[in-house]
XYZ file of N, CA, C and O in Angstrom:
352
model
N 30.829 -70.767 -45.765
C 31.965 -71.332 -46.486
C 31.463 -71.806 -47.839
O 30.357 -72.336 -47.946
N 32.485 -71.567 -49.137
C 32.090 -71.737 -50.440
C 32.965 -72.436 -51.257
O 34.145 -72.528 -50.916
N 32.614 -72.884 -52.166
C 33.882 -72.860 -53.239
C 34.100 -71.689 -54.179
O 33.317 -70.901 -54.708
N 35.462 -71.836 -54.216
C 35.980 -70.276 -54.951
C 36.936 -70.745 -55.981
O 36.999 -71.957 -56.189
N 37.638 -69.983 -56.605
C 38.597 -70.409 -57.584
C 39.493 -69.288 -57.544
O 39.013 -68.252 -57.084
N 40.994 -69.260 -58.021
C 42.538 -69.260 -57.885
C 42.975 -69.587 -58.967
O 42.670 -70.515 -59.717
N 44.116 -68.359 -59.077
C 45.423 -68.349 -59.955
C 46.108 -70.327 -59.615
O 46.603 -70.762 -58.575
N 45.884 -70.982 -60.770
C 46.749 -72.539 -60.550
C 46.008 -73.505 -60.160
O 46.510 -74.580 -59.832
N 44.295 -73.220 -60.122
C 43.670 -74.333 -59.577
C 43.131 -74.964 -61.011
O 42.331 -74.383 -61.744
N 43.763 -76.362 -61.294
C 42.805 -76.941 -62.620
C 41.692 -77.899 -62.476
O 41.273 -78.503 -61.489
N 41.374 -77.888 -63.529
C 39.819 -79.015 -63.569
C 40.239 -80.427 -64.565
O 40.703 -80.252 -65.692
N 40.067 -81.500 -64.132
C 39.756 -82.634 -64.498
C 38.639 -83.448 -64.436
O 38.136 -84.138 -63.549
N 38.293 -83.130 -65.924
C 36.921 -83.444 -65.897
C 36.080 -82.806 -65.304
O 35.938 -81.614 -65.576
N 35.069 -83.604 -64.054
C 34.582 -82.840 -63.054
C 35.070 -82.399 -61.968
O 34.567 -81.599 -61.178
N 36.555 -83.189 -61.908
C 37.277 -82.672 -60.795
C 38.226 -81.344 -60.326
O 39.375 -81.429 -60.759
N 37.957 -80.175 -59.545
C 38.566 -79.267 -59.636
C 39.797 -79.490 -58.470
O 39.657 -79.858 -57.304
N 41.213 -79.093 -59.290
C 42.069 -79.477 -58.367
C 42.915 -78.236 -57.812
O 43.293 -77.456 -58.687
N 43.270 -77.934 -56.499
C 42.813 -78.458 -55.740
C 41.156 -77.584 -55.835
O 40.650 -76.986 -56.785
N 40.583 -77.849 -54.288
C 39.321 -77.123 -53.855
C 39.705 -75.936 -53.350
O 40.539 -76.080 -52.456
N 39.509 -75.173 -53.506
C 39.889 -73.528 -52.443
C 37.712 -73.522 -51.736
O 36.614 -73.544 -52.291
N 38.238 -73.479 -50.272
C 36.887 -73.370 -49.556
C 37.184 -71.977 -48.940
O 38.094 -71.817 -48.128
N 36.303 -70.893 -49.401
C 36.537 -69.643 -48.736
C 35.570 -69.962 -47.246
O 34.598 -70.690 -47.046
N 36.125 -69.314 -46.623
C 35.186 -68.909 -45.279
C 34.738 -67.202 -45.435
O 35.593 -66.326 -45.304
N 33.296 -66.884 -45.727
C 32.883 -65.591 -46.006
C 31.986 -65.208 -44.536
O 31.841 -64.026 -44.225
N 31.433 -66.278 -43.713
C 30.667 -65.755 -42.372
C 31.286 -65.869 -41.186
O 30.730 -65.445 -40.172
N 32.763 -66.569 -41.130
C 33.205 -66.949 -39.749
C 34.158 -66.245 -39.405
O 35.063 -65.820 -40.123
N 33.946 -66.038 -37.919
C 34.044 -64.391 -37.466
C 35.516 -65.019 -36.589
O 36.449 -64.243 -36.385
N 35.581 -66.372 -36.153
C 36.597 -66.722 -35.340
C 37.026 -67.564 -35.309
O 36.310 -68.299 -35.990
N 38.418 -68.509 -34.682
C 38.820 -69.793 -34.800
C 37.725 -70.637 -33.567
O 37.650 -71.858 -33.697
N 37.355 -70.339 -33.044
C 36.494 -71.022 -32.381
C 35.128 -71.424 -33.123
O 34.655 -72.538 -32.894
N 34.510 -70.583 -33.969
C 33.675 -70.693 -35.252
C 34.115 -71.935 -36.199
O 33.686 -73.082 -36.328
N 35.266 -71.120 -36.863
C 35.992 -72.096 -37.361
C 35.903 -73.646 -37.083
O 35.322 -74.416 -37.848
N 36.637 -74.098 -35.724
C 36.406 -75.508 -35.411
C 35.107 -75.770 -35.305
O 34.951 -76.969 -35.537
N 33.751 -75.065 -34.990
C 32.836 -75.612 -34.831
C 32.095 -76.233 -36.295
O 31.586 -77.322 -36.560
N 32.290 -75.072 -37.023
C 31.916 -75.792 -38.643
C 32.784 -76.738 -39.163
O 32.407 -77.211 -40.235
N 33.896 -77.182 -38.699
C 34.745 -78.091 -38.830
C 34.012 -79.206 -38.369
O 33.829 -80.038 -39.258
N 33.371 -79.592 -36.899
C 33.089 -80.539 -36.832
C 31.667 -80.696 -37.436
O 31.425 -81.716 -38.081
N 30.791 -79.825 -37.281
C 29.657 -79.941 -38.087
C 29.537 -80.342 -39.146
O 28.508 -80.926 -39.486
N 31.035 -80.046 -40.346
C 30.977 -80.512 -41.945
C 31.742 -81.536 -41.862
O 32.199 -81.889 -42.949
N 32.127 -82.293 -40.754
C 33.645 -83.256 -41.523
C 32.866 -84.295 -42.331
O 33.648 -84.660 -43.210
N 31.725 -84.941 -42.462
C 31.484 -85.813 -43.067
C 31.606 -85.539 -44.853
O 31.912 -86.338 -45.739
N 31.290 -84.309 -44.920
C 31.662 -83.146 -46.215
C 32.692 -82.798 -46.908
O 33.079 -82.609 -48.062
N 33.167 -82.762 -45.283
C 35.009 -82.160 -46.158
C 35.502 -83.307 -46.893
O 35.816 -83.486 -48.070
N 35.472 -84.231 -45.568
C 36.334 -85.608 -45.944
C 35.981 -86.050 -47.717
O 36.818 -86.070 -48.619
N 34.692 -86.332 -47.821
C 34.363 -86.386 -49.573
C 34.857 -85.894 -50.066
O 35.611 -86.343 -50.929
N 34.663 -84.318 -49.711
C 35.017 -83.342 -50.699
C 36.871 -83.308 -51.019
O 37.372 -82.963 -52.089
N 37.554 -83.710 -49.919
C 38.740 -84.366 -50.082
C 39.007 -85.056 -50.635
O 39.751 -84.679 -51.540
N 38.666 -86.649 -50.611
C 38.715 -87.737 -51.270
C 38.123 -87.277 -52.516
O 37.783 -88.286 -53.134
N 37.864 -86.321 -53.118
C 37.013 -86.663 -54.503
C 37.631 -85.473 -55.171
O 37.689 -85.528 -56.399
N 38.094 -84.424 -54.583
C 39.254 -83.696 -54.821
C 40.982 -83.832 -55.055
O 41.771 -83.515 -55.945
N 41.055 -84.405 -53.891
C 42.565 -84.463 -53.146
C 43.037 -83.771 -52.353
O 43.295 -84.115 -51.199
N 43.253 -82.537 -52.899
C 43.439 -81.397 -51.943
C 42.631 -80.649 -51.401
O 41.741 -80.823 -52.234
N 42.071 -79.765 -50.500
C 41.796 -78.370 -50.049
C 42.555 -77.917 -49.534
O 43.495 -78.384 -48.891
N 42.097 -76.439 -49.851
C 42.836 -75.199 -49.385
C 41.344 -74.569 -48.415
O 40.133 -74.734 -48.563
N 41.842 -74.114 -47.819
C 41.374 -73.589 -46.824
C 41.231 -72.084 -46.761
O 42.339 -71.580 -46.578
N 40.041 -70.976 -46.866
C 41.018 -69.413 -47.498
C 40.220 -68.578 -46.469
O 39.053 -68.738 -46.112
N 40.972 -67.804 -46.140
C 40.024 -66.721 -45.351
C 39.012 -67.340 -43.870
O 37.844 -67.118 -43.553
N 40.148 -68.215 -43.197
C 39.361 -68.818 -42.207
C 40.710 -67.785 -41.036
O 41.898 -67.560 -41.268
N 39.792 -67.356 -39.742
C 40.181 -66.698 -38.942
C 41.591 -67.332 -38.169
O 41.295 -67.728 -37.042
N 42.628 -67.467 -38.404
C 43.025 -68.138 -37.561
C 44.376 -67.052 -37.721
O 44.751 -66.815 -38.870
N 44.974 -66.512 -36.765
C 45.567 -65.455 -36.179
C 46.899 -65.634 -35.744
O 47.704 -64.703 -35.724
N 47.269 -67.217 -35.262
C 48.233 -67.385 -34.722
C 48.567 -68.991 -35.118
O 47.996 -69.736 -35.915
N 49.488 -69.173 -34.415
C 50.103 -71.115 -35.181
C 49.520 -71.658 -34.187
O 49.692 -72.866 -34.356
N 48.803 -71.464 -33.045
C 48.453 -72.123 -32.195
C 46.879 -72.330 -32.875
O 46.549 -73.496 -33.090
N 46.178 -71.550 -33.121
C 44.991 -71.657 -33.630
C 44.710 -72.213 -34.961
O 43.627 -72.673 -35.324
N 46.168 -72.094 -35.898
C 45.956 -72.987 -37.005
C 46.225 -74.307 -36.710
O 45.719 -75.110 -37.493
N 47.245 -75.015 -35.294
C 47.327 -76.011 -35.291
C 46.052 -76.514 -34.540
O 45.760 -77.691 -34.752
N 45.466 -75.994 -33.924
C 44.293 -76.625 -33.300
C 42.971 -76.863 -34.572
O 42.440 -77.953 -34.787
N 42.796 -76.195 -34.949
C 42.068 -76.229 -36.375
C 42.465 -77.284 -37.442
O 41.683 -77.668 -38.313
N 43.825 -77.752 -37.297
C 43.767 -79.081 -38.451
C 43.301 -80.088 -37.580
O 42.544 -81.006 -37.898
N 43.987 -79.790 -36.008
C 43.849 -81.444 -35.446
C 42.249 -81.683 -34.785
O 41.689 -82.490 -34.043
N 41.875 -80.317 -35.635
C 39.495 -81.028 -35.473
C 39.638 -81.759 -36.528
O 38.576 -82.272 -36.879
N 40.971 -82.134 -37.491
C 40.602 -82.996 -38.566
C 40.714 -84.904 -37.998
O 40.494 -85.933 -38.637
N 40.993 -84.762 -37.064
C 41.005 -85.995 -36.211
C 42.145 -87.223 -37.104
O 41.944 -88.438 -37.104
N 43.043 -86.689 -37.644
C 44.043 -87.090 -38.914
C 45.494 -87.168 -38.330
O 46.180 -86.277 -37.828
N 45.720 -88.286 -38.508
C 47.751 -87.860 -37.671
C 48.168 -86.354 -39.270
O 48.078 -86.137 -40.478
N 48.596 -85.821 -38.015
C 49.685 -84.572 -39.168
C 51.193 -84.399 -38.136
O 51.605 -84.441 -36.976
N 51.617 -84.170 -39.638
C 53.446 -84.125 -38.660
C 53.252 -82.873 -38.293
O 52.918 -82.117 -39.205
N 53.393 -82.274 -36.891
C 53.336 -80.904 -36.539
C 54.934 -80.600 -36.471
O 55.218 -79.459 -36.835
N 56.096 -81.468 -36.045
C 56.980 -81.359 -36.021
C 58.088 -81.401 -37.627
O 57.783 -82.333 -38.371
N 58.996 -80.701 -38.019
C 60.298 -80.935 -39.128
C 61.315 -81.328 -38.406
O 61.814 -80.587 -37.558
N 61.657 -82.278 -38.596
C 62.987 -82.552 -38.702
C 63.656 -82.454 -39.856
O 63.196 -82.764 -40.956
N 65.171 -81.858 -39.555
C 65.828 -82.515 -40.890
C 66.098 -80.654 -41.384
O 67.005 -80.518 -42.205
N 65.628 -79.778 -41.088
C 65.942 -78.468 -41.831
C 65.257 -77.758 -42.890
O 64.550 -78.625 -43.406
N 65.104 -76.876 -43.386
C 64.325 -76.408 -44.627
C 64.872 -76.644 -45.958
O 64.290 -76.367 -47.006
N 66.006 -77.165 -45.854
C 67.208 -76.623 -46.909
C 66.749 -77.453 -48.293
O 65.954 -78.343 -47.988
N 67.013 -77.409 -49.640
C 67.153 -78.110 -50.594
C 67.002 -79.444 -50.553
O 67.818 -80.165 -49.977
N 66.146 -79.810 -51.045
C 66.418 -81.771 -51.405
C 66.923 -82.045 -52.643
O 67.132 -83.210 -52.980
């Protein structure tokens, strides 16, 4: 996993916003979560000192495997919408 750069990503100062982290060696979502827990002390910085990441080219195949993959972020996330897609 690297940093990469994207159509819309800007720099402030030293800060590049957001982060795009490619995944170039991981072969699976089970991979996936494991370097998840191996880097969180990493990400999390690299979050906080960012704001955002993007996440690119990480194996994940289905909504079940992307939702299991945020919640190695050990972070409340709304998995649920209420309320509709429509216009605000």
């Amino acid at each position: 996993v690297a940093p990469t750069t994207t159509d819309g990503v800007r720099s402030f100062g030293d800060v590049q916003f957001p982060l795009v982290l490619e995944a170039r060696a991981i072969a699976t979502a089970d991979a996936a979560q494991e370097w998840l827990k191996q880097n969180e002390t990493e990400i999390r910085r690299l979050q906080a000192h960012h704001g955002v990441l993007i996440f690119r080219n990480f194996p994940m195949h289905s909504a079940e495997e992307f939702l299991s993959f945020v919640q190695g972020f050990n972070r409340p996330f709304i998995t649920e919408f209420m309320g509709g897609g429509g216009p605000r």
